[in-house]
């Protein structure tokens, strides 16, 4: 087992003494016992990290290396990471309660796969190209955006660091990563791996901490771009701060996705798939399909099938391979989700299964809960609950289903369940979300991912994800440009 007590911060590629005595203590959501601790980065530590990144970008070798030279370093990182993916997933399970059945795949292997996919994309990416211009050829270069501040939440921490850190590094940026205070340990482990790949000084820093740490990174004039994943409320605040400095910003925010179950859907298949699509990671997923839209005709059949599926879920120790639903990340999250369940009842929805009582004395558990007789104006249908709570909503006809699906501030994901895939594609075209699924919902990390509306600005994964870390520079010339190498 790794050391789970860190006393230094990873600043500019070196293990440095933190500026203050402040510590982050990670508490197991299952046992409520300490798991480990790290220093909490103060604004002074963030300043040191940004200064190191600034110097490394403005004067250092990293942005001036060839792309393939930078890819070589990431290849080394991927090799080291590959030998530790299960262990890092298990550490995340210990930190935030993601069930092992999900975290081995979604947290560890998913993060590693992204490294490989980003390297493959970068090898094909048009870093330089020529365009026919008005006065001769134009030399178009995709230049690194500069110093990047990457801020991530706790729910899939490594999976969310990778689509920021890896494309930014390959593009030639220098990066300061700010992990969430609930999951600093896996980030520090990544720092240990980064220290083994001979990056030039200043290229990467990892500064765990909470709101103040994050905000000092956002406000720092030495940062050229903020790449943020988290709640829409925080995203809105960060975007305003970046706007004040005309700093580049991309935002991956919350969701309240609708699964439209059409009358011709295979209900057994639908419910089997929704087990993961709606409840993955204990319901703590931005893309969770939490509003289940059904017609009057199929309502009872779908609700019964969902209730059977949900009552069979194994709730308990997230480290147990048989567990479907583990505890929520923190007591405040448990209380928040219990509050939503009470709000659902108060507003007139009916609990089919579950409820707001704790299922276990110890640990921050919430019972998987299914609501019906709900309407789309209730809080349980409008706000992101981030727990194992599903709400069934009735639609009158297909047009009404599309209206309800789109009647939300969010636009991250959605799905339709139907025997007619071609018709499913027509429905997808009517839905204002960045990703969509027909008879499945899952992230495809080769395809652009991001939100419409208040679910974000920008895209991650694939060439579009890489494009978030470049600036376009066009050069014209009075003389003939040399041929592209
Ligand atoms: P959050 O917005 O509270 O925190 C996210 C990160 O921002 C954390 O690292 C936090 O410390 C930091 N932070 C908080 N206030 C800040 C500030 N003022 N300035 C700078 N940084 C600040 O989000 P959360 O509740 O921890 O995470 C869950 C949210 O993340 C959900 O809304 C979920 O939908 C969203 N999410 C989105 C995606 C996506 O790809 N769209 C993926 C995962 C999670």
PDB file of C-alpha atoms in Angstrom, residues 241-412:
ATOM      1  CA  UNK A 241     -13.890  35.979 -12.867  1.00  0.00           C
ATOM      2  CA  UNK A 242     -12.251  34.828 -16.102  1.00  0.00           C
ATOM      3  CA  UNK A 243     -14.390  37.295 -18.070  1.00  0.00           C
ATOM      4  CA  UNK A 244     -12.976  40.130 -15.984  1.00  0.00           C
ATOM      5  CA  UNK A 245      -9.481  39.204 -17.180  1.00  0.00           C
ATOM      6  CA  UNK A 246     -10.523  37.937 -20.633  1.00  0.00           C
ATOM      7  CA  UNK A 247      -8.913  34.696 -19.574  1.00  0.00           C
ATOM      8  CA  UNK A 248      -9.779  31.654 -21.674  1.00  0.00           C
ATOM      9  CA  UNK A 249     -12.133  29.275 -19.870  1.00  0.00           C
ATOM     10  CA  UNK A 250     -13.801  25.958 -20.570  1.00  0.00           C
ATOM     11  CA  UNK A 251     -16.486  24.558 -18.315  1.00  0.00           C
ATOM     12  CA  UNK A 252     -17.833  21.035 -17.795  1.00  0.00           C
ATOM     13  CA  UNK A 253     -20.799  21.439 -15.461  1.00  0.00           C
ATOM     14  CA  UNK A 254     -23.867  19.726 -14.068  1.00  0.00           C
ATOM     15  CA  UNK A 255     -26.717  17.805 -15.668  1.00  0.00           C
ATOM     16  CA  UNK A 256     -30.279  16.589 -15.173  1.00  0.00           C
ATOM     17  CA  UNK A 257     -30.597  14.163 -18.007  1.00  0.00           C
ATOM     18  CA  UNK A 258     -33.826  12.610 -19.268  1.00  0.00           C
ATOM     19  CA  UNK A 259     -34.231   9.030 -20.454  1.00  0.00           C
ATOM     20  CA  UNK A 260     -37.249   8.945 -22.809  1.00  0.00           C
ATOM     21  CA  UNK A 261     -38.759   5.465 -22.794  1.00  0.00           C
ATOM     22  CA  UNK A 262     -40.930   5.122 -25.897  1.00  0.00           C
ATOM     23  CA  UNK A 263     -43.816   2.665 -25.985  1.00  0.00           C
ATOM     24  CA  UNK A 264     -41.957   0.290 -28.313  1.00  0.00           C
ATOM     25  CA  UNK A 265     -38.912   0.049 -25.997  1.00  0.00           C
ATOM     26  CA  UNK A 266     -37.697  -3.303 -24.701  1.00  0.00           C
ATOM     27  CA  UNK A 267     -38.353  -2.592 -21.023  1.00  0.00           C
ATOM     28  CA  UNK A 268     -36.151  -5.375 -19.625  1.00  0.00           C
ATOM     29  CA  UNK A 269     -33.194  -4.108 -21.669  1.00  0.00           C
ATOM     30  CA  UNK A 270     -33.950  -0.479 -20.787  1.00  0.00           C
ATOM     31  CA  UNK A 271     -34.027  -1.087 -17.049  1.00  0.00           C
ATOM     32  CA  UNK A 272     -30.937  -3.284 -17.136  1.00  0.00           C
ATOM     33  CA  UNK A 273     -29.029  -0.495 -18.907  1.00  0.00           C
ATOM     34  CA  UNK A 274     -30.397   2.242 -16.647  1.00  0.00           C
ATOM     35  CA  UNK A 275     -28.915   0.463 -13.658  1.00  0.00           C
ATOM     36  CA  UNK A 276     -25.551   1.818 -14.819  1.00  0.00           C
ATOM     37  CA  UNK A 277     -26.680   4.842 -16.836  1.00  0.00           C
ATOM     38  CA  UNK A 278     -28.730   6.286 -13.963  1.00  0.00           C
ATOM     39  CA  UNK A 279     -27.021   4.974 -10.846  1.00  0.00           C
ATOM     40  CA  UNK A 280     -23.327   4.683 -11.698  1.00  0.00           C
ATOM     41  CA  UNK A 281     -20.920   5.897  -9.037  1.00  0.00           C
ATOM     42  CA  UNK A 282     -23.759   5.917  -6.450  1.00  0.00           C
ATOM     43  CA  UNK A 283     -25.638   8.394  -8.640  1.00  0.00           C
ATOM     44  CA  UNK A 284     -22.755  10.860  -8.365  1.00  0.00           C
ATOM     45  CA  UNK A 285     -22.328  11.342 -12.100  1.00  0.00           C
ATOM     46  CA  UNK A 286     -22.941  14.481 -14.147  1.00  0.00           C
ATOM     47  CA  UNK A 287     -24.429  12.398 -16.982  1.00  0.00           C
ATOM     48  CA  UNK A 288     -26.753  10.266 -14.801  1.00  0.00           C
ATOM     49  CA  UNK A 289     -30.115   9.628 -16.464  1.00  0.00           C
ATOM     50  CA  UNK A 290     -32.191  10.695 -13.480  1.00  0.00           C
ATOM     51  CA  UNK A 291     -35.478  11.741 -15.070  1.00  0.00           C
ATOM     52  CA  UNK A 292     -37.209   8.694 -16.538  1.00  0.00           C
ATOM     53  CA  UNK A 293     -39.941   9.760 -18.967  1.00  0.00           C
ATOM     54  CA  UNK A 294     -42.709   7.238 -19.685  1.00  0.00           C
ATOM     55  CA  UNK A 295     -46.188   7.270 -21.253  1.00  0.00           C
ATOM     56  CA  UNK A 296     -49.362   6.596 -19.279  1.00  0.00           C
ATOM     57  CA  UNK A 297     -49.658   3.262 -21.131  1.00  0.00           C
ATOM     58  CA  UNK A 298     -46.245   1.942 -20.061  1.00  0.00           C
ATOM     59  CA  UNK A 299     -45.959   3.765 -16.745  1.00  0.00           C
ATOM     60  CA  UNK A 300     -46.773   0.955 -14.314  1.00  0.00           C
ATOM     61  CA  UNK A 301     -44.745  -1.632 -16.209  1.00  0.00           C
ATOM     62  CA  UNK A 302     -41.640   0.613 -16.243  1.00  0.00           C
ATOM     63  CA  UNK A 303     -42.033   1.633 -12.595  1.00  0.00           C
ATOM     64  CA  UNK A 304     -42.421  -2.015 -11.533  1.00  0.00           C
ATOM     65  CA  UNK A 305     -39.333  -3.036 -13.501  1.00  0.00           C
ATOM     66  CA  UNK A 306     -37.293  -0.139 -12.067  1.00  0.00           C
ATOM     67  CA  UNK A 307     -38.445  -1.054  -8.553  1.00  0.00           C
ATOM     68  CA  UNK A 308     -37.401  -4.681  -9.028  1.00  0.00           C
ATOM     69  CA  UNK A 309     -33.982  -3.592 -10.345  1.00  0.00           C
ATOM     70  CA  UNK A 310     -33.438  -1.047  -7.578  1.00  0.00           C
ATOM     71  CA  UNK A 311     -34.599  -3.276  -4.738  1.00  0.00           C
ATOM     72  CA  UNK A 312     -32.012  -5.868  -5.817  1.00  0.00           C
ATOM     73  CA  UNK A 313     -29.129  -3.374  -5.611  1.00  0.00           C
ATOM     74  CA  UNK A 314     -26.498  -4.348  -3.106  1.00  0.00           C
ATOM     75  CA  UNK A 315     -25.799  -1.329  -0.910  1.00  0.00           C
ATOM     76  CA  UNK A 316     -22.676  -1.448   1.253  1.00  0.00           C
ATOM     77  CA  UNK A 317     -18.895  -1.493   1.484  1.00  0.00           C
ATOM     78  CA  UNK A 318     -17.636   0.049  -1.767  1.00  0.00           C
ATOM     79  CA  UNK A 319     -14.481  -2.083  -1.632  1.00  0.00           C
ATOM     80  CA  UNK A 320     -16.604  -5.246  -1.977  1.00  0.00           C
ATOM     81  CA  UNK A 321     -16.678  -6.332  -5.630  1.00  0.00           C
ATOM     82  CA  UNK A 322     -20.370  -7.294  -5.334  1.00  0.00           C
ATOM     83  CA  UNK A 323     -21.491  -3.845  -4.178  1.00  0.00           C
ATOM     84  CA  UNK A 324     -23.677  -1.838  -6.559  1.00  0.00           C
ATOM     85  CA  UNK A 325     -24.172   1.289  -4.459  1.00  0.00           C
ATOM     86  CA  UNK A 326     -21.703   2.603  -1.905  1.00  0.00           C
ATOM     87  CA  UNK A 327     -21.853   5.605   0.412  1.00  0.00           C
ATOM     88  CA  UNK A 328     -21.960   9.216  -0.765  1.00  0.00           C
ATOM     89  CA  UNK A 329     -18.766  11.236  -0.628  1.00  0.00           C
ATOM     90  CA  UNK A 330     -19.446  13.197   2.546  1.00  0.00           C
ATOM     91  CA  UNK A 331     -21.949  13.675   5.329  1.00  0.00           C
ATOM     92  CA  UNK A 332     -23.007  17.015   3.857  1.00  0.00           C
ATOM     93  CA  UNK A 333     -23.783  15.238   0.573  1.00  0.00           C
ATOM     94  CA  UNK A 334     -25.776  12.558   2.426  1.00  0.00           C
ATOM     95  CA  UNK A 335     -27.791  15.271   4.178  1.00  0.00           C
ATOM     96  CA  UNK A 336     -28.287  17.152   0.923  1.00  0.00           C
ATOM     97  CA  UNK A 337     -29.658  14.066  -0.845  1.00  0.00           C
ATOM     98  CA  UNK A 338     -31.889  13.184   2.128  1.00  0.00           C
ATOM     99  CA  UNK A 339     -33.161  16.772   1.958  1.00  0.00           C
ATOM    100  CA  UNK A 340     -34.085  16.285  -1.715  1.00  0.00           C
ATOM    101  CA  UNK A 341     -35.953  13.082  -0.871  1.00  0.00           C
ATOM    102  CA  UNK A 342     -37.963  14.940   1.798  1.00  0.00           C
ATOM    103  CA  UNK A 343     -38.580  17.808  -0.662  1.00  0.00           C
ATOM    104  CA  UNK A 344     -39.943  15.323  -3.206  1.00  0.00           C
ATOM    105  CA  UNK A 345     -42.436  13.991  -0.664  1.00  0.00           C
ATOM    106  CA  UNK A 346     -43.377  17.506   0.485  1.00  0.00           C
ATOM    107  CA  UNK A 347     -44.065  18.572  -3.091  1.00  0.00           C
ATOM    108  CA  UNK A 348     -46.402  15.588  -3.622  1.00  0.00           C
ATOM    109  CA  UNK A 349     -44.308  12.949  -5.368  1.00  0.00           C
ATOM    110  CA  UNK A 350     -44.717   9.335  -4.209  1.00  0.00           C
ATOM    111  CA  UNK A 351     -41.866   7.134  -3.024  1.00  0.00           C
ATOM    112  CA  UNK A 352     -42.050   3.697  -4.619  1.00  0.00           C
ATOM    113  CA  UNK A 353     -38.854   2.483  -3.002  1.00  0.00           C
ATOM    114  CA  UNK A 354     -36.281   3.870  -0.567  1.00  0.00           C
ATOM    115  CA  UNK A 355     -36.669   7.061   1.435  1.00  0.00           C
ATOM    116  CA  UNK A 356     -34.689   9.530   3.476  1.00  0.00           C
ATOM    117  CA  UNK A 357     -33.830   7.242   6.419  1.00  0.00           C
ATOM    118  CA  UNK A 358     -30.215   6.086   6.676  1.00  0.00           C
ATOM    119  CA  UNK A 359     -29.826   2.433   5.622  1.00  0.00           C
ATOM    120  CA  UNK A 360     -26.780   1.898   7.883  1.00  0.00           C
ATOM    121  CA  UNK A 361     -25.741   3.396  11.229  1.00  0.00           C
ATOM    122  CA  UNK A 362     -22.217   3.991  10.055  1.00  0.00           C
ATOM    123  CA  UNK A 363     -21.165   5.552   6.735  1.00  0.00           C
ATOM    124  CA  UNK A 364     -22.755   8.223   4.583  1.00  0.00           C
ATOM    125  CA  UNK A 365     -25.262   5.982   2.867  1.00  0.00           C
ATOM    126  CA  UNK A 366     -28.568   6.885   1.251  1.00  0.00           C
ATOM    127  CA  UNK A 367     -31.151   4.306   0.213  1.00  0.00           C
ATOM    128  CA  UNK A 368     -31.646   3.972  -3.553  1.00  0.00           C
ATOM    129  CA  UNK A 369     -34.904   5.848  -3.978  1.00  0.00           C
ATOM    130  CA  UNK A 370     -37.510   5.814  -6.744  1.00  0.00           C
ATOM    131  CA  UNK A 371     -40.135   8.537  -7.117  1.00  0.00           C
ATOM    132  CA  UNK A 372     -43.244   8.533  -9.228  1.00  0.00           C
ATOM    133  CA  UNK A 373     -46.308  10.825  -9.467  1.00  0.00           C
ATOM    134  CA  UNK A 374     -43.822  13.643  -9.953  1.00  0.00           C
ATOM    135  CA  UNK A 375     -43.988  16.651 -12.245  1.00  0.00           C
ATOM    136  CA  UNK A 376     -41.172  18.422 -13.999  1.00  0.00           C
ATOM    137  CA  UNK A 377     -41.520  21.586 -11.906  1.00  0.00           C
ATOM    138  CA  UNK A 378     -40.620  19.793  -8.657  1.00  0.00           C
ATOM    139  CA  UNK A 379     -37.151  20.302  -7.206  1.00  0.00           C
ATOM    140  CA  UNK A 380     -36.383  16.580  -7.577  1.00  0.00           C
ATOM    141  CA  UNK A 381     -36.956  16.991 -11.335  1.00  0.00           C
ATOM    142  CA  UNK A 382     -35.159  20.306 -11.781  1.00  0.00           C
ATOM    143  CA  UNK A 383     -32.085  20.184  -9.553  1.00  0.00           C
ATOM    144  CA  UNK A 384     -29.091  17.906  -9.730  1.00  0.00           C
ATOM    145  CA  UNK A 385     -29.410  15.581  -6.704  1.00  0.00           C
ATOM    146  CA  UNK A 386     -26.105  13.696  -7.152  1.00  0.00           C
ATOM    147  CA  UNK A 387     -27.223  10.550  -5.351  1.00  0.00           C
ATOM    148  CA  UNK A 388     -29.081   7.276  -6.073  1.00  0.00           C
ATOM    149  CA  UNK A 389     -32.469   8.932  -6.598  1.00  0.00           C
ATOM    150  CA  UNK A 390     -34.561   8.476  -9.754  1.00  0.00           C
ATOM    151  CA  UNK A 391     -37.762  10.269 -10.709  1.00  0.00           C
ATOM    152  CA  UNK A 392     -40.331   8.888 -13.129  1.00  0.00           C
ATOM    153  CA  UNK A 393     -42.300  11.529 -15.063  1.00  0.00           C
ATOM    154  CA  UNK A 394     -45.331  10.868 -17.288  1.00  0.00           C
ATOM    155  CA  UNK A 395     -45.609  12.280 -20.800  1.00  0.00           C
ATOM    156  CA  UNK A 396     -48.787  12.603 -22.909  1.00  0.00           C
ATOM    157  CA  UNK A 397     -47.213  11.896 -26.304  1.00  0.00           C
ATOM    158  CA  UNK A 398     -43.809  11.963 -27.957  1.00  0.00           C
ATOM    159  CA  UNK A 399     -43.876  15.728 -28.510  1.00  0.00           C
ATOM    160  CA  UNK A 400     -44.598  16.178 -24.838  1.00  0.00           C
ATOM    161  CA  UNK A 401     -41.712  13.844 -23.946  1.00  0.00           C
ATOM    162  CA  UNK A 402     -39.307  15.993 -25.987  1.00  0.00           C
ATOM    163  CA  UNK A 403     -40.702  19.139 -24.368  1.00  0.00           C
ATOM    164  CA  UNK A 404     -40.190  17.739 -20.852  1.00  0.00           C
ATOM    165  CA  UNK A 405     -36.692  16.450 -21.678  1.00  0.00           C
ATOM    166  CA  UNK A 406     -35.720  19.941 -22.900  1.00  0.00           C
ATOM    167  CA  UNK A 407     -37.487  21.753 -20.052  1.00  0.00           C
ATOM    168  CA  UNK A 408     -34.369  22.055 -17.916  1.00  0.00           C
ATOM    169  CA  UNK A 409     -31.537  24.528 -17.406  1.00  0.00           C
ATOM    170  CA  UNK A 410     -29.069  21.750 -18.185  1.00  0.00           C
ATOM    171  CA  UNK A 411     -28.018  20.152 -21.474  1.00  0.00           C
ATOM    172  CA  UNK A 412     -25.355  17.556 -20.801  1.00  0.00           C
TER     173      UNK A 412
END
